[in-house]
Amino acid sequence: MLQDSFNRQIDYLRIAVTDKCNLRCQYCMPANGIDYIKQSELLSYEEIERIVSVLAKEGVRKIRFTGGEPFLRKDLSYLIKSISKIEGIEKLAITTNATICIKYVDDLIPYGLTDWNVSIDSLDKKRFETITRRDEYETVIDCINYLKADPRIKLKLNTVVMKQHNIDDIIPLVELTQNHSLSVRFIEEMPFNGSGNEQAELVWDHKKILWHITEYFNHVNKIPDPQNSTSFNYQIQDFKGSFGIIPAFTRSFCGTCNRLRMTPTGLIKTCLYDKGTFNVKNMMRAGATDAEVLTAIQEAIRYKSKDGFEADKKRRGGNSTLLSMAQIGG
Ligand code: SF4
């Protein structure tokens, strides 16, 4: 079992398979993008499988594939299928921007990939294009409708709330949950936008988002939050679906954190806000055994920060700049 010094069991690994993306979302990347990682610096699929096998023996049960846009990594389906066969892995999930994934859906569901999170920050074409700096609105909506139509899929829509861009989308997004069992999650904006600038303050925090929704809908019911959940969940009376609010900048959910992250280059992060602990790819390429890899990961988890504030403070103390979310994997 992987446990930190706060008795939090780590059983969920988020794997960023690429930093490449075909969108340029304002809260994630500068308009001219980022310097993409060289192919030789990327973790290979064999290396990813090896790390997952090592961690599955130690209690990791859930894997989420992220990016950048994960489907931009060549032959991603091969990796997902092989990870699905690793003993101990019980849950597979993916976070995608839904611009290119529609052709992979039916092939991957039988391998257990039923948890699909789609990033969409506006239901308005013009606002969507302003936020993403790309003209992919129709493609994304088509893919969302395709995923909505499949009862095997647990669909979540992730929306980063930005005061200058999409406040007018909050209510229409909640209204999507009236006739469909999907979950819409509103995420506080975070400072991982590739500018390296620290985020001073947050206007639209989880409290203001909830207030905005309860001002509009009469009956907003609190519903139970799943174990280790980062979102606080609610349901409008008589609506089929639900909405959640993720205080990602406020960081009021760290007490039950069960997450470990691995960046596309193999940097192990025990917290979204830390600067990374060590590079497992370099270790493996230097000839480390599985036992040595495991010991290094256990050591990193032993020193996992109490919460995102402590991790952020340590990062700043190390003068490490903030990466783009595409380089971390969310
Ligand atoms: S901010 Fe860090 S400690 Fe808190 S939940 Fe996220 S990853 Fe875990």
PDB file of C-alpha atoms in Angstrom, residues 91-259:
ATOM      1  CA  LYS A  91     -10.731   1.795 -13.201  1.00  0.00           C
ATOM      2  CA  LEU A  92      -9.696   3.600 -16.370  1.00  0.00           C
ATOM      3  CA  ALA A  93     -10.580   7.207 -17.083  1.00  0.00           C
ATOM      4  CA  ILE A  94      -9.608   9.876 -19.574  1.00  0.00           C
ATOM      5  CA  THR A  95      -9.684  13.672 -19.809  1.00  0.00           C
ATOM      6  CA  THR A  96      -9.966  14.962 -23.370  1.00  0.00           C
ATOM      7  CA  ASN A  97     -10.893  18.127 -25.238  1.00  0.00           C
ATOM      8  CA  ALA A  98     -13.134  15.993 -27.509  1.00  0.00           C
ATOM      9  CA  THR A  99     -11.739  17.377 -30.763  1.00  0.00           C
ATOM     10  CA  ILE A 100     -10.413  14.053 -32.117  1.00  0.00           C
ATOM     11  CA  CYS A 101     -11.646  11.285 -29.778  1.00  0.00           C
ATOM     12  CA  ILE A 102     -14.975  10.305 -31.374  1.00  0.00           C
ATOM     13  CA  LYS A 103     -13.394   7.624 -33.578  1.00  0.00           C
ATOM     14  CA  TYR A 104     -11.803   5.836 -30.588  1.00  0.00           C
ATOM     15  CA  VAL A 105     -14.804   5.661 -28.234  1.00  0.00           C
ATOM     16  CA  ASP A 106     -16.437   2.379 -29.322  1.00  0.00           C
ATOM     17  CA  ASP A 107     -13.111   0.576 -29.585  1.00  0.00           C
ATOM     18  CA  LEU A 108     -12.005   1.516 -26.042  1.00  0.00           C
ATOM     19  CA  ILE A 109     -15.189   1.062 -23.988  1.00  0.00           C
ATOM     20  CA  PRO A 110     -14.929  -2.753 -24.008  1.00  0.00           C
ATOM     21  CA  TYR A 111     -11.488  -2.353 -22.343  1.00  0.00           C
ATOM     22  CA  GLY A 112     -13.117  -0.539 -19.445  1.00  0.00           C
ATOM     23  CA  LEU A 113     -12.598   3.059 -20.502  1.00  0.00           C
ATOM     24  CA  THR A 114     -16.034   4.284 -19.407  1.00  0.00           C
ATOM     25  CA  ASP A 115     -15.122   7.423 -17.430  1.00  0.00           C
ATOM     26  CA  TRP A 116     -14.831  10.292 -19.916  1.00  0.00           C
ATOM     27  CA  ASN A 117     -14.153  13.830 -18.758  1.00  0.00           C
ATOM     28  CA  VAL A 118     -14.522  16.411 -21.496  1.00  0.00           C
ATOM     29  CA  SER A 119     -13.076  19.902 -21.085  1.00  0.00           C
ATOM     30  CA  ILE A 120     -15.544  22.464 -22.407  1.00  0.00           C
ATOM     31  CA  ASP A 121     -15.595  26.030 -21.105  1.00  0.00           C
ATOM     32  CA  SER A 122     -18.446  27.485 -23.147  1.00  0.00           C
ATOM     33  CA  LEU A 123     -21.616  26.397 -24.967  1.00  0.00           C
ATOM     34  CA  ASP A 124     -21.457  29.599 -27.008  1.00  0.00           C
ATOM     35  CA  LYS A 125     -19.466  29.213 -30.259  1.00  0.00           C
ATOM     36  CA  LYS A 126     -17.935  32.697 -30.119  1.00  0.00           C
ATOM     37  CA  ARG A 127     -16.903  32.436 -26.475  1.00  0.00           C
ATOM     38  CA  PHE A 128     -15.590  28.900 -27.101  1.00  0.00           C
ATOM     39  CA  GLU A 129     -13.346  30.220 -29.876  1.00  0.00           C
ATOM     40  CA  THR A 130     -12.159  33.140 -27.767  1.00  0.00           C
ATOM     41  CA  ILE A 131     -11.215  30.864 -24.876  1.00  0.00           C
ATOM     42  CA  THR A 132      -9.629  28.065 -26.958  1.00  0.00           C
ATOM     43  CA  ARG A 133      -8.266  30.288 -29.707  1.00  0.00           C
ATOM     44  CA  ARG A 134      -9.414  27.576 -32.148  1.00  0.00           C
ATOM     45  CA  ASP A 135     -12.457  26.859 -34.336  1.00  0.00           C
ATOM     46  CA  GLU A 136     -13.417  23.419 -32.978  1.00  0.00           C
ATOM     47  CA  TYR A 137     -16.803  24.172 -31.401  1.00  0.00           C
ATOM     48  CA  GLU A 138     -18.982  21.976 -33.614  1.00  0.00           C
ATOM     49  CA  THR A 139     -16.562  19.038 -33.446  1.00  0.00           C
ATOM     50  CA  VAL A 140     -16.495  19.156 -29.658  1.00  0.00           C
ATOM     51  CA  ILE A 141     -20.295  19.431 -29.362  1.00  0.00           C
ATOM     52  CA  ASP A 142     -20.717  16.497 -31.782  1.00  0.00           C
ATOM     53  CA  CYS A 143     -18.377  14.363 -29.687  1.00  0.00           C
ATOM     54  CA  ILE A 144     -20.143  15.332 -26.447  1.00  0.00           C
ATOM     55  CA  ASN A 145     -23.495  14.361 -27.983  1.00  0.00           C
ATOM     56  CA  TYR A 146     -21.957  11.052 -29.091  1.00  0.00           C
ATOM     57  CA  LEU A 147     -20.705  10.340 -25.568  1.00  0.00           C
ATOM     58  CA  LYS A 148     -24.033  11.457 -24.033  1.00  0.00           C
ATOM     59  CA  ALA A 149     -25.898   8.988 -26.247  1.00  0.00           C
ATOM     60  CA  ASP A 150     -23.938   5.982 -24.912  1.00  0.00           C
ATOM     61  CA  PRO A 151     -25.375   4.620 -21.636  1.00  0.00           C
ATOM     62  CA  ARG A 152     -22.112   2.739 -20.927  1.00  0.00           C
ATOM     63  CA  ILE A 153     -20.292   6.066 -20.506  1.00  0.00           C
ATOM     64  CA  LYS A 154     -20.018   8.097 -17.309  1.00  0.00           C
ATOM     65  CA  LEU A 155     -19.691  11.585 -18.765  1.00  0.00           C
ATOM     66  CA  LYS A 156     -18.372  14.609 -16.928  1.00  0.00           C
ATOM     67  CA  LEU A 157     -17.957  18.041 -18.459  1.00  0.00           C
ATOM     68  CA  ASN A 158     -15.136  20.120 -16.943  1.00  0.00           C
ATOM     69  CA  THR A 159     -15.436  23.885 -17.134  1.00  0.00           C
ATOM     70  CA  VAL A 160     -12.831  26.326 -15.848  1.00  0.00           C
ATOM     71  CA  VAL A 161     -14.673  29.404 -14.599  1.00  0.00           C
ATOM     72  CA  MET A 162     -13.002  32.617 -15.770  1.00  0.00           C
ATOM     73  CA  LYS A 163     -14.497  35.964 -14.743  1.00  0.00           C
ATOM     74  CA  GLN A 164     -13.566  37.620 -18.038  1.00  0.00           C
ATOM     75  CA  HIS A 165     -14.878  34.859 -20.311  1.00  0.00           C
ATOM     76  CA  ASN A 166     -17.620  32.422 -19.385  1.00  0.00           C
ATOM     77  CA  ILE A 167     -19.781  33.479 -16.451  1.00  0.00           C
ATOM     78  CA  ASP A 168     -22.734  33.502 -18.892  1.00  0.00           C
ATOM     79  CA  ASP A 169     -22.145  29.805 -19.500  1.00  0.00           C
ATOM     80  CA  ILE A 170     -22.613  28.617 -15.911  1.00  0.00           C
ATOM     81  CA  ILE A 171     -26.417  28.444 -15.981  1.00  0.00           C
ATOM     82  CA  PRO A 172     -26.713  26.940 -19.515  1.00  0.00           C
ATOM     83  CA  LEU A 173     -24.187  24.265 -18.501  1.00  0.00           C
ATOM     84  CA  VAL A 174     -26.189  23.387 -15.366  1.00  0.00           C
ATOM     85  CA  GLU A 175     -29.315  23.229 -17.544  1.00  0.00           C
ATOM     86  CA  LEU A 176     -27.605  20.445 -19.543  1.00  0.00           C
ATOM     87  CA  THR A 177     -28.115  18.236 -16.482  1.00  0.00           C
ATOM     88  CA  GLN A 178     -31.925  18.550 -16.612  1.00  0.00           C
ATOM     89  CA  ASN A 179     -32.524  15.756 -19.093  1.00  0.00           C
ATOM     90  CA  HIS A 180     -29.257  13.839 -18.944  1.00  0.00           C
ATOM     91  CA  SER A 181     -27.379  12.051 -16.161  1.00  0.00           C
ATOM     92  CA  LEU A 182     -24.077  13.718 -16.964  1.00  0.00           C
ATOM     93  CA  SER A 183     -22.174  15.758 -14.395  1.00  0.00           C
ATOM     94  CA  VAL A 184     -20.960  19.282 -15.058  1.00  0.00           C
ATOM     95  CA  ARG A 185     -18.021  20.369 -12.926  1.00  0.00           C
ATOM     96  CA  PHE A 186     -17.040  23.985 -12.457  1.00  0.00           C
ATOM     97  CA  ILE A 187     -13.335  24.364 -11.691  1.00  0.00           C
ATOM     98  CA  GLU A 188     -11.733  27.384 -10.045  1.00  0.00           C
ATOM     99  CA  GLU A 189      -9.102  28.915 -12.333  1.00  0.00           C
ATOM    100  CA  MET A 190      -5.539  27.879 -11.460  1.00  0.00           C
ATOM    101  CA  PRO A 191      -2.187  29.523 -12.235  1.00  0.00           C
ATOM    102  CA  PHE A 192      -0.934  26.820 -14.646  1.00  0.00           C
ATOM    103  CA  ASN A 193      -1.280  28.903 -17.820  1.00  0.00           C
ATOM    104  CA  GLY A 194       2.272  28.640 -19.095  1.00  0.00           C
ATOM    105  CA  SER A 195       2.988  32.314 -18.388  1.00  0.00           C
ATOM    106  CA  GLY A 196       4.965  31.463 -15.280  1.00  0.00           C
ATOM    107  CA  ASN A 197       3.094  34.234 -13.457  1.00  0.00           C
ATOM    108  CA  GLU A 198       1.859  33.459  -9.980  1.00  0.00           C
ATOM    109  CA  GLN A 199      -1.923  33.866  -9.561  1.00  0.00           C
ATOM    110  CA  ALA A 200      -2.562  36.677  -7.108  1.00  0.00           C
ATOM    111  CA  GLU A 201      -6.240  36.319  -6.434  1.00  0.00           C
ATOM    112  CA  LEU A 202      -9.346  34.513  -7.482  1.00  0.00           C
ATOM    113  CA  VAL A 203     -12.646  36.318  -7.987  1.00  0.00           C
ATOM    114  CA  TRP A 204     -14.925  33.517  -9.041  1.00  0.00           C
ATOM    115  CA  ASP A 205     -14.182  30.993  -6.305  1.00  0.00           C
ATOM    116  CA  HIS A 206     -16.296  27.952  -5.383  1.00  0.00           C
ATOM    117  CA  LYS A 207     -18.507  30.003  -3.040  1.00  0.00           C
ATOM    118  CA  LYS A 208     -19.325  32.593  -5.700  1.00  0.00           C
ATOM    119  CA  ILE A 209     -20.022  29.914  -8.316  1.00  0.00           C
ATOM    120  CA  LEU A 210     -22.442  28.144  -5.961  1.00  0.00           C
ATOM    121  CA  TRP A 211     -24.078  31.426  -4.981  1.00  0.00           C
ATOM    122  CA  HIS A 212     -24.570  32.274  -8.668  1.00  0.00           C
ATOM    123  CA  ILE A 213     -26.305  28.941  -9.306  1.00  0.00           C
ATOM    124  CA  THR A 214     -28.490  29.035  -6.184  1.00  0.00           C
ATOM    125  CA  GLU A 215     -29.538  32.586  -7.090  1.00  0.00           C
ATOM    126  CA  TYR A 216     -30.965  31.210 -10.354  1.00  0.00           C
ATOM    127  CA  PHE A 217     -32.403  27.799  -9.458  1.00  0.00           C
ATOM    128  CA  ASN A 218     -34.956  27.417  -6.634  1.00  0.00           C
ATOM    129  CA  HIS A 219     -34.120  23.966  -5.363  1.00  0.00           C
ATOM    130  CA  VAL A 220     -30.411  23.121  -5.319  1.00  0.00           C
ATOM    131  CA  ASN A 221     -29.824  19.971  -3.278  1.00  0.00           C
ATOM    132  CA  LYS A 222     -26.479  18.925  -1.821  1.00  0.00           C
ATOM    133  CA  ILE A 223     -25.737  15.315  -2.818  1.00  0.00           C
ATOM    134  CA  PRO A 224     -23.091  12.984  -1.359  1.00  0.00           C
ATOM    135  CA  ASP A 225     -19.531  13.450  -2.639  1.00  0.00           C
ATOM    136  CA  PRO A 226     -17.780  10.297  -3.829  1.00  0.00           C
ATOM    137  CA  GLN A 227     -14.805   9.130  -1.723  1.00  0.00           C
ATOM    138  CA  ASN A 228     -11.631  11.172  -2.372  1.00  0.00           C
ATOM    139  CA  SER A 229     -13.695  13.540  -4.509  1.00  0.00           C
ATOM    140  CA  THR A 230     -12.236  16.923  -5.451  1.00  0.00           C
ATOM    141  CA  SER A 231     -15.717  18.234  -6.268  1.00  0.00           C
ATOM    142  CA  PHE A 232     -18.544  19.260  -3.989  1.00  0.00           C
ATOM    143  CA  ASN A 233     -21.678  17.952  -5.676  1.00  0.00           C
ATOM    144  CA  TYR A 234     -25.226  19.218  -6.046  1.00  0.00           C
ATOM    145  CA  GLN A 235     -28.385  18.464  -8.014  1.00  0.00           C
ATOM    146  CA  ILE A 236     -31.211  20.698  -9.132  1.00  0.00           C
ATOM    147  CA  GLN A 237     -34.535  19.267  -7.941  1.00  0.00           C
ATOM    148  CA  ASP A 238     -35.964  16.854 -10.564  1.00  0.00           C
ATOM    149  CA  PHE A 239     -32.907  17.143 -12.808  1.00  0.00           C
ATOM    150  CA  LYS A 240     -31.393  13.840 -14.003  1.00  0.00           C
ATOM    151  CA  GLY A 241     -27.769  14.923 -13.789  1.00  0.00           C
ATOM    152  CA  SER A 242     -25.718  16.834 -11.254  1.00  0.00           C
ATOM    153  CA  PHE A 243     -23.114  19.552 -11.033  1.00  0.00           C
ATOM    154  CA  GLY A 244     -19.997  19.793  -8.970  1.00  0.00           C
ATOM    155  CA  ILE A 245     -17.697  22.592  -7.943  1.00  0.00           C
ATOM    156  CA  ILE A 246     -13.956  21.932  -7.695  1.00  0.00           C
ATOM    157  CA  PRO A 247     -12.138  24.450  -5.430  1.00  0.00           C
ATOM    158  CA  ALA A 248      -8.882  23.767  -7.290  1.00  0.00           C
ATOM    159  CA  PHE A 249      -7.271  27.069  -6.239  1.00  0.00           C
ATOM    160  CA  THR A 250      -8.860  27.212  -2.769  1.00  0.00           C
ATOM    161  CA  ARG A 251      -7.596  23.626  -2.244  1.00  0.00           C
ATOM    162  CA  SER A 252     -10.103  22.689   0.453  1.00  0.00           C
ATOM    163  CA  PHE A 253     -10.109  18.981  -0.529  1.00  0.00           C
ATOM    164  CA  CYS A 254      -6.510  18.015   0.083  1.00  0.00           C
ATOM    165  CA  GLY A 255      -7.269  16.059   3.248  1.00  0.00           C
ATOM    166  CA  THR A 256      -8.456  13.078   1.211  1.00  0.00           C
ATOM    167  CA  CYS A 257      -5.981  13.373  -1.663  1.00  0.00           C
ATOM    168  CA  ASN A 258      -5.257   9.937  -3.144  1.00  0.00           C
ATOM    169  CA  ARG A 259      -3.486  11.167  -6.266  1.00  0.00           C
TER     170      ARG A 259
END
